[in-house]
């Protein structure tokens, strides 16, 4: 299953609402996770099962979607949110990640 | 503290072998699926392999199937990745992670395949 993330990069300002999309090449129900990765660090789980917020993750992060189309939304971008974001399908093997979306400071 | 610590990375020649280890602490290791995920320099994430809590099921990405072996020792709270017939394209940071939707990650261990 291929995952296509868009955009591949974006520039945004602190306080902006940011939406990242992830499209699966076939239906994956709600078996999708979202990760945040900062340079030189391991990824961090933000969302699992498409819309369930991982414990300790700020509520400005939210996920939605099912089937083939998913979104990650950051309601009000904070300085610590500048990072690269990846989606991952866990519906079937081989598990796959999207290509990533780099969120940069405008 | 819940923690995963990888070790065993390094420089290896093409065709060589390497065994990565991941030491788990702070949780009941034997209850969780475990994963290996890699990231080539400047590239995105790539899932490599998963193993069931009791070790009875293992899954691999096609590019490593037949060359890499994932295993675990629940008595030692440890996860392993035996990597054989290494290629230049296996050069990456290798992370171990807890669960299929991975909630805990190690800091990674770098594997460089080069002559």
PDB file of C-alpha atoms in Angstrom:
ATOM      1  CA  UNK A   1       0.000   0.000   0.000  1.00  0.00           C
ATOM      2  CA  UNK A   2       1.468   3.333  -1.054  1.00  0.00           C
ATOM      3  CA  UNK A   3       0.915   6.448   1.032  1.00  0.00           C
ATOM      4  CA  UNK A   4       1.106   9.838  -0.661  1.00  0.00           C
ATOM      5  CA  UNK A   5       1.521  12.839   1.604  1.00  0.00           C
ATOM      6  CA  UNK A   6       0.847  16.379   0.520  1.00  0.00           C
ATOM      7  CA  UNK A   7       2.307  18.845   0.515  1.00  0.00           C
ATOM      8  CA  UNK A   8       5.881  17.601   0.758  1.00  0.00           C
ATOM      9  CA  UNK A   9       6.769  20.855   2.473  1.00  0.00           C
ATOM     10  CA  UNK A  10       5.047  23.979   3.655  1.00  0.00           C
ATOM     11  CA  UNK A  11       5.906  27.295   5.220  1.00  0.00           C
ATOM     12  CA  UNK A  12       3.684  28.608   7.981  1.00  0.00           C
ATOM     13  CA  UNK A  13       3.668  31.134  10.779  1.00  0.00           C
ATOM     14  CA  UNK A  14       3.162  30.651  14.480  1.00  0.00           C
ATOM     15  CA  UNK A  15      -0.568  30.578  15.131  1.00  0.00           C
ATOM     16  CA  UNK A  16      -1.494  29.288  11.681  1.00  0.00           C
ATOM     17  CA  UNK A  17      -3.806  26.339  11.139  1.00  0.00           C
ATOM     18  CA  UNK A  18      -1.939  23.639   9.244  1.00  0.00           C
ATOM     19  CA  UNK A  19      -3.402  20.632   7.441  1.00  0.00           C
ATOM     20  CA  UNK A  20      -1.414  17.734   6.028  1.00  0.00           C
ATOM     21  CA  UNK A  21      -3.040  15.048   3.934  1.00  0.00           C
ATOM     22  CA  UNK A  22      -2.183  11.381   3.461  1.00  0.00           C
ATOM     23  CA  UNK A  23      -3.774   9.322   0.712  1.00  0.00           C
ATOM     24  CA  UNK A  24      -3.560   5.518   0.631  1.00  0.00           C
ATOM     25  CA  UNK A  25      -3.464   3.588  -2.646  1.00  0.00           C
ATOM     26  CA  UNK A  26      -6.173   1.288  -1.271  1.00  0.00           C
ATOM     27  CA  UNK A  27      -8.515   1.299   1.672  1.00  0.00           C
ATOM     28  CA  UNK A  28      -6.940   0.899   5.083  1.00  0.00           C
ATOM     29  CA  UNK A  29      -9.984   1.514   7.292  1.00  0.00           C
ATOM     30  CA  UNK A  30      -8.646   3.562  10.224  1.00  0.00           C
ATOM     31  CA  UNK A  31      -5.279   1.831  10.491  1.00  0.00           C
ATOM     32  CA  UNK A  32      -3.204   4.956  10.207  1.00  0.00           C
ATOM     33  CA  UNK A  33      -0.716   6.653  12.508  1.00  0.00           C
ATOM     34  CA  UNK A  34       0.942  10.069  12.411  1.00  0.00           C
ATOM     35  CA  UNK A  35       4.459  10.837  13.655  1.00  0.00           C
ATOM     36  CA  UNK A  36       6.497  13.980  14.213  1.00  0.00           C
ATOM     37  CA  UNK A  37      10.250  13.937  13.740  1.00  0.00           C
ATOM     38  CA  UNK A  38      12.730  16.668  14.563  1.00  0.00           C
ATOM     39  CA  UNK A  39      16.281  16.713  13.129  1.00  0.00           C
ATOM     40  CA  UNK A  40      18.578  14.179  14.744  1.00  0.00           C
ATOM     41  CA  UNK A  41      15.763  12.736  16.867  1.00  0.00           C
ATOM     42  CA  UNK A  42      13.625   9.618  16.783  1.00  0.00           C
ATOM     43  CA  UNK A  43      10.046   9.956  15.561  1.00  0.00           C
ATOM     44  CA  UNK A  44       7.300  10.663  18.073  1.00  0.00           C
ATOM     45  CA  UNK A  45       3.831   9.151  17.835  1.00  0.00           C
ATOM     46  CA  UNK A  46       1.112  11.816  17.657  1.00  0.00           C
ATOM     47  CA  UNK A  47      -2.024  10.025  16.472  1.00  0.00           C
ATOM     48  CA  UNK A  48      -2.994   6.369  16.079  1.00  0.00           C
ATOM     49  CA  UNK A  49      -6.090   4.684  14.704  1.00  0.00           C
ATOM     50  CA  UNK A  50      -6.463   7.736  12.443  1.00  0.00           C
ATOM     51  CA  UNK A  51      -7.927  10.010  15.105  1.00  0.00           C
ATOM     52  CA  UNK A  52      -6.847   8.918  18.606  1.00  0.00           C
ATOM     53  CA  UNK A  53      -4.482  11.347  20.272  1.00  0.00           C
ATOM     54  CA  UNK A  54      -1.474   9.668  21.882  1.00  0.00           C
ATOM     55  CA  UNK A  55      -1.140  10.351  25.589  1.00  0.00           C
ATOM     56  CA  UNK A  56       0.781  13.529  26.319  1.00  0.00           C
ATOM     57  CA  UNK A  57       0.360  15.026  22.846  1.00  0.00           C
ATOM     58  CA  UNK A  58      -1.128  18.546  22.856  1.00  0.00           C
ATOM     59  CA  UNK A  59      -4.767  18.826  21.856  1.00  0.00           C
ATOM     60  CA  UNK A  60      -3.922  21.222  19.009  1.00  0.00           C
ATOM     61  CA  UNK A  61      -3.039  18.084  17.047  1.00  0.00           C
ATOM     62  CA  UNK A  62      -5.919  16.145  15.558  1.00  0.00           C
ATOM     63  CA  UNK A  63      -6.395  13.439  12.977  1.00  0.00           C
ATOM     64  CA  UNK A  64      -9.325  12.455  10.814  1.00  0.00           C
ATOM     65  CA  UNK A  65     -10.277  10.224   7.927  1.00  0.00           C
ATOM     66  CA  UNK A  66     -10.855   6.623   7.038  1.00  0.00           C
ATOM     67  CA  UNK A  67     -10.550   4.428   3.995  1.00  0.00           C
ATOM     68  CA  UNK A  68      -8.065   6.159   1.718  1.00  0.00           C
ATOM     69  CA  UNK A  69      -8.030   9.818   2.756  1.00  0.00           C
ATOM     70  CA  UNK A  70      -6.627  11.140   6.008  1.00  0.00           C
ATOM     71  CA  UNK A  71      -5.639  14.473   7.477  1.00  0.00           C
ATOM     72  CA  UNK A  72      -3.451  15.715  10.295  1.00  0.00           C
ATOM     73  CA  UNK A  73      -4.389  19.165  11.536  1.00  0.00           C
ATOM     74  CA  UNK A  74      -2.453  21.474  13.824  1.00  0.00           C
ATOM     75  CA  UNK A  75      -4.997  24.041  14.979  1.00  0.00           C
ATOM     76  CA  UNK A  76      -2.535  26.743  16.032  1.00  0.00           C
ATOM     77  CA  UNK A  77       1.078  26.154  15.048  1.00  0.00           C
ATOM     78  CA  UNK A  78       3.593  26.578  17.857  1.00  0.00           C
ATOM     79  CA  UNK A  79       7.372  27.107  17.573  1.00  0.00           C
ATOM     80  CA  UNK A  80       8.054  23.555  18.741  1.00  0.00           C
ATOM     81  CA  UNK A  81       5.877  22.130  15.952  1.00  0.00           C
ATOM     82  CA  UNK A  82       8.346  22.910  13.184  1.00  0.00           C
ATOM     83  CA  UNK A  83       9.363  19.410  12.150  1.00  0.00           C
ATOM     84  CA  UNK A  84       8.732  16.697   9.588  1.00  0.00           C
ATOM     85  CA  UNK A  85       5.502  14.717   9.802  1.00  0.00           C
ATOM     86  CA  UNK A  86       4.947  11.178   8.539  1.00  0.00           C
ATOM     87  CA  UNK A  87       1.867   9.011   8.161  1.00  0.00           C
ATOM     88  CA  UNK A  88       2.108   5.203   8.446  1.00  0.00           C
ATOM     89  CA  UNK A  89      -0.404   2.550   7.478  1.00  0.00           C
ATOM     90  CA  UNK A  90      -0.633  -0.456   9.793  1.00  0.00           C
ATOM     91  CA  UNK A  91      -3.470  -2.188   7.967  1.00  0.00           C
ATOM     92  CA  UNK A  92      -1.417  -4.771   6.110  1.00  0.00           C
ATOM     93  CA  UNK A  93       2.142  -5.923   5.515  1.00  0.00           C
ATOM     94  CA  UNK A  94       4.472  -4.554   4.425  1.00  0.00           C
ATOM     95  CA  UNK A  95       3.797  -1.580   6.644  1.00  0.00           C
ATOM     96  CA  UNK A  96       4.545   1.652   4.847  1.00  0.00           C
ATOM     97  CA  UNK A  97       5.217   5.302   5.607  1.00  0.00           C
ATOM     98  CA  UNK A  98       4.344   8.344   3.600  1.00  0.00           C
ATOM     99  CA  UNK A  99       7.157  10.429   2.153  1.00  0.00           C
ATOM    100  CA  UNK A 100       6.928  13.082   4.845  1.00  0.00           C
ATOM    101  CA  UNK A 101       5.843  16.708   5.101  1.00  0.00           C
ATOM    102  CA  UNK A 102       8.367  19.251   6.305  1.00  0.00           C
ATOM    103  CA  UNK A 103       6.805  22.153   8.165  1.00  0.00           C
ATOM    104  CA  UNK A 104       9.051  25.204   8.077  1.00  0.00           C
ATOM    105  CA  UNK A 105       8.898  28.681   9.537  1.00  0.00           C
ATOM    106  CA  UNK A 106       7.588  31.380   7.233  1.00  0.00           C
TER     107      UNK A 106
ATOM    108  CA  UNK B   1      11.312   4.978  32.860  1.00  0.00           C
ATOM    109  CA  UNK B   2      10.201   3.301  29.663  1.00  0.00           C
ATOM    110  CA  UNK B   3      13.255   3.062  27.448  1.00  0.00           C
ATOM    111  CA  UNK B   4      14.723   1.371  24.379  1.00  0.00           C
ATOM    112  CA  UNK B   5      18.465   1.453  23.736  1.00  0.00           C
ATOM    113  CA  UNK B   6      19.940   0.197  20.480  1.00  0.00           C
ATOM    114  CA  UNK B   7      23.504  -0.948  19.954  1.00  0.00           C
ATOM    115  CA  UNK B   8      25.604  -2.835  17.436  1.00  0.00           C
ATOM    116  CA  UNK B   9      25.754  -0.423  14.539  1.00  0.00           C
ATOM    117  CA  UNK B  10      28.945   0.457  12.718  1.00  0.00           C
ATOM    118  CA  UNK B  11      30.842   0.337   9.432  1.00  0.00           C
ATOM    119  CA  UNK B  12      30.674  -2.918   7.475  1.00  0.00           C
ATOM    120  CA  UNK B  13      31.745  -3.915   3.985  1.00  0.00           C
ATOM    121  CA  UNK B  14      29.207  -4.879   1.321  1.00  0.00           C
ATOM    122  CA  UNK B  15      28.294  -8.533   1.733  1.00  0.00           C
ATOM    123  CA  UNK B  16      29.101  -8.450   5.420  1.00  0.00           C
ATOM    124  CA  UNK B  17      26.951  -9.064   8.474  1.00  0.00           C
ATOM    125  CA  UNK B  18      25.970  -7.136  11.563  1.00  0.00           C
ATOM    126  CA  UNK B  19      23.744  -7.856  14.546  1.00  0.00           C
ATOM    127  CA  UNK B  20      21.801  -5.049  16.127  1.00  0.00           C
ATOM    128  CA  UNK B  21      20.469  -5.245  19.668  1.00  0.00           C
ATOM    129  CA  UNK B  22      17.791  -3.297  21.462  1.00  0.00           C
ATOM    130  CA  UNK B  23      17.565  -3.376  25.262  1.00  0.00           C
ATOM    131  CA  UNK B  24      14.147  -2.634  26.710  1.00  0.00           C
ATOM    132  CA  UNK B  25      13.392  -1.407  30.214  1.00  0.00           C
ATOM    133  CA  UNK B  26      10.525   0.059  32.196  1.00  0.00           C
ATOM    134  CA  UNK B  27       7.756  -2.056  30.694  1.00  0.00           C
ATOM    135  CA  UNK B  28       6.705  -5.679  30.265  1.00  0.00           C
ATOM    136  CA  UNK B  29       8.681  -6.405  27.109  1.00  0.00           C
ATOM    137  CA  UNK B  30       7.134  -9.833  26.576  1.00  0.00           C
ATOM    138  CA  UNK B  31       3.668  -8.291  26.102  1.00  0.00           C
ATOM    139  CA  UNK B  32       4.436  -6.119  23.086  1.00  0.00           C
ATOM    140  CA  UNK B  33       4.933  -6.377  19.362  1.00  0.00           C
ATOM    141  CA  UNK B  34       8.307  -4.878  18.508  1.00  0.00           C
ATOM    142  CA  UNK B  35       9.536  -3.236  15.328  1.00  0.00           C
ATOM    143  CA  UNK B  36      12.679  -2.170  13.504  1.00  0.00           C
ATOM    144  CA  UNK B  37      12.424   0.994  11.397  1.00  0.00           C
ATOM    145  CA  UNK B  38      15.265   2.570   9.422  1.00  0.00           C
ATOM    146  CA  UNK B  39      16.041   5.937   7.917  1.00  0.00           C
ATOM    147  CA  UNK B  40      18.679   6.467   5.264  1.00  0.00           C
ATOM    148  CA  UNK B  41      20.613   9.737   5.560  1.00  0.00           C
ATOM    149  CA  UNK B  42      18.395  12.631   4.498  1.00  0.00           C
ATOM    150  CA  UNK B  43      15.520  10.302   3.605  1.00  0.00           C
ATOM    151  CA  UNK B  44      12.196   9.237   5.068  1.00  0.00           C
ATOM    152  CA  UNK B  45      11.236   6.425   7.385  1.00  0.00           C
ATOM    153  CA  UNK B  46      11.112   2.801   6.206  1.00  0.00           C
ATOM    154  CA  UNK B  47       9.573  -0.019   8.228  1.00  0.00           C
ATOM    155  CA  UNK B  48      11.911  -3.031   8.260  1.00  0.00           C
ATOM    156  CA  UNK B  49      10.430  -5.804  10.399  1.00  0.00           C
ATOM    157  CA  UNK B  50       7.971  -6.715  13.179  1.00  0.00           C
ATOM    158  CA  UNK B  51       7.846  -9.565  15.670  1.00  0.00           C
ATOM    159  CA  UNK B  52       4.951 -10.814  17.770  1.00  0.00           C
ATOM    160  CA  UNK B  53       5.281 -10.822  21.584  1.00  0.00           C
ATOM    161  CA  UNK B  54       5.994 -14.549  21.729  1.00  0.00           C
ATOM    162  CA  UNK B  55       8.185 -14.499  18.616  1.00  0.00           C
ATOM    163  CA  UNK B  56       5.852 -16.783  16.683  1.00  0.00           C
ATOM    164  CA  UNK B  57       5.150 -14.327  13.862  1.00  0.00           C
ATOM    165  CA  UNK B  58       7.648 -12.190  11.977  1.00  0.00           C
ATOM    166  CA  UNK B  59       7.161  -9.846   9.049  1.00  0.00           C
ATOM    167  CA  UNK B  60       9.674  -8.107   6.793  1.00  0.00           C
ATOM    168  CA  UNK B  61       9.819  -5.478   4.089  1.00  0.00           C
ATOM    169  CA  UNK B  62      10.535  -7.152   0.761  1.00  0.00           C
ATOM    170  CA  UNK B  63      13.961  -5.537   0.356  1.00  0.00           C
ATOM    171  CA  UNK B  64      15.370  -7.312   3.436  1.00  0.00           C
ATOM    172  CA  UNK B  65      13.357 -10.551   3.401  1.00  0.00           C
ATOM    173  CA  UNK B  66      15.793 -13.478   3.266  1.00  0.00           C
ATOM    174  CA  UNK B  67      18.734 -11.338   4.391  1.00  0.00           C
ATOM    175  CA  UNK B  68      17.608  -9.968   7.766  1.00  0.00           C
ATOM    176  CA  UNK B  69      16.235 -11.893  10.736  1.00  0.00           C
ATOM    177  CA  UNK B  70      14.312 -10.299  13.573  1.00  0.00           C
ATOM    178  CA  UNK B  71      14.318 -12.117  16.909  1.00  0.00           C
ATOM    179  CA  UNK B  72      13.771 -11.499  20.587  1.00  0.00           C
ATOM    180  CA  UNK B  73      14.731 -12.877  23.974  1.00  0.00           C
ATOM    181  CA  UNK B  74      11.951 -12.062  26.410  1.00  0.00           C
ATOM    182  CA  UNK B  75      14.003 -13.330  29.351  1.00  0.00           C
ATOM    183  CA  UNK B  76      16.627 -10.702  28.538  1.00  0.00           C
ATOM    184  CA  UNK B  77      14.156  -7.977  27.491  1.00  0.00           C
ATOM    185  CA  UNK B  78      16.004  -7.721  24.218  1.00  0.00           C
ATOM    186  CA  UNK B  79      15.199  -7.384  20.529  1.00  0.00           C
ATOM    187  CA  UNK B  80      17.654  -8.242  17.770  1.00  0.00           C
ATOM    188  CA  UNK B  81      18.147  -7.730  14.050  1.00  0.00           C
ATOM    189  CA  UNK B  82      20.609 -10.031  12.334  1.00  0.00           C
ATOM    190  CA  UNK B  83      21.606  -8.401   9.067  1.00  0.00           C
ATOM    191  CA  UNK B  84      23.364 -10.499   6.431  1.00  0.00           C
ATOM    192  CA  UNK B  85      24.489  -9.860   2.845  1.00  0.00           C
ATOM    193  CA  UNK B  86      24.509  -6.154   3.550  1.00  0.00           C
ATOM    194  CA  UNK B  87      24.269  -3.701   0.669  1.00  0.00           C
ATOM    195  CA  UNK B  88      25.086  -0.027   0.308  1.00  0.00           C
ATOM    196  CA  UNK B  89      21.355   0.721   0.275  1.00  0.00           C
ATOM    197  CA  UNK B  90      21.060  -0.710   3.810  1.00  0.00           C
ATOM    198  CA  UNK B  91      23.022   2.279   5.107  1.00  0.00           C
ATOM    199  CA  UNK B  92      20.714   3.979   7.585  1.00  0.00           C
ATOM    200  CA  UNK B  93      19.907   4.822  11.159  1.00  0.00           C
ATOM    201  CA  UNK B  94      18.124   1.806  12.614  1.00  0.00           C
ATOM    202  CA  UNK B  95      15.508   2.359  15.309  1.00  0.00           C
ATOM    203  CA  UNK B  96      13.785  -0.205  17.458  1.00  0.00           C
ATOM    204  CA  UNK B  97      10.264   0.693  18.481  1.00  0.00           C
ATOM    205  CA  UNK B  98       7.494  -0.652  20.674  1.00  0.00           C
ATOM    206  CA  UNK B  99       4.171  -1.659  19.118  1.00  0.00           C
ATOM    207  CA  UNK B 100       3.066  -1.636  15.505  1.00  0.00           C
ATOM    208  CA  UNK B 101       1.898   1.972  15.780  1.00  0.00           C
ATOM    209  CA  UNK B 102       5.105   2.761  17.590  1.00  0.00           C
ATOM    210  CA  UNK B 103       4.708   4.705  20.807  1.00  0.00           C
ATOM    211  CA  UNK B 104       8.243   4.290  22.168  1.00  0.00           C
ATOM    212  CA  UNK B 105      11.419   4.588  20.077  1.00  0.00           C
ATOM    213  CA  UNK B 106      15.081   4.154  20.819  1.00  0.00           C
ATOM    214  CA  UNK B 107      17.686   6.747  19.910  1.00  0.00           C
ATOM    215  CA  UNK B 108      18.860   4.694  16.937  1.00  0.00           C
ATOM    216  CA  UNK B 109      22.085   3.021  15.882  1.00  0.00           C
ATOM    217  CA  UNK B 110      23.839   3.918  12.624  1.00  0.00           C
ATOM    218  CA  UNK B 111      24.758   1.259  10.092  1.00  0.00           C
ATOM    219  CA  UNK B 112      27.086   2.193   7.245  1.00  0.00           C
ATOM    220  CA  UNK B 113      27.726  -0.281   4.445  1.00  0.00           C
ATOM    221  CA  UNK B 114      30.755   0.784   2.453  1.00  0.00           C
ATOM    222  CA  UNK B 115      34.055  -0.531   1.178  1.00  0.00           C
TER     223      UNK B 115
END
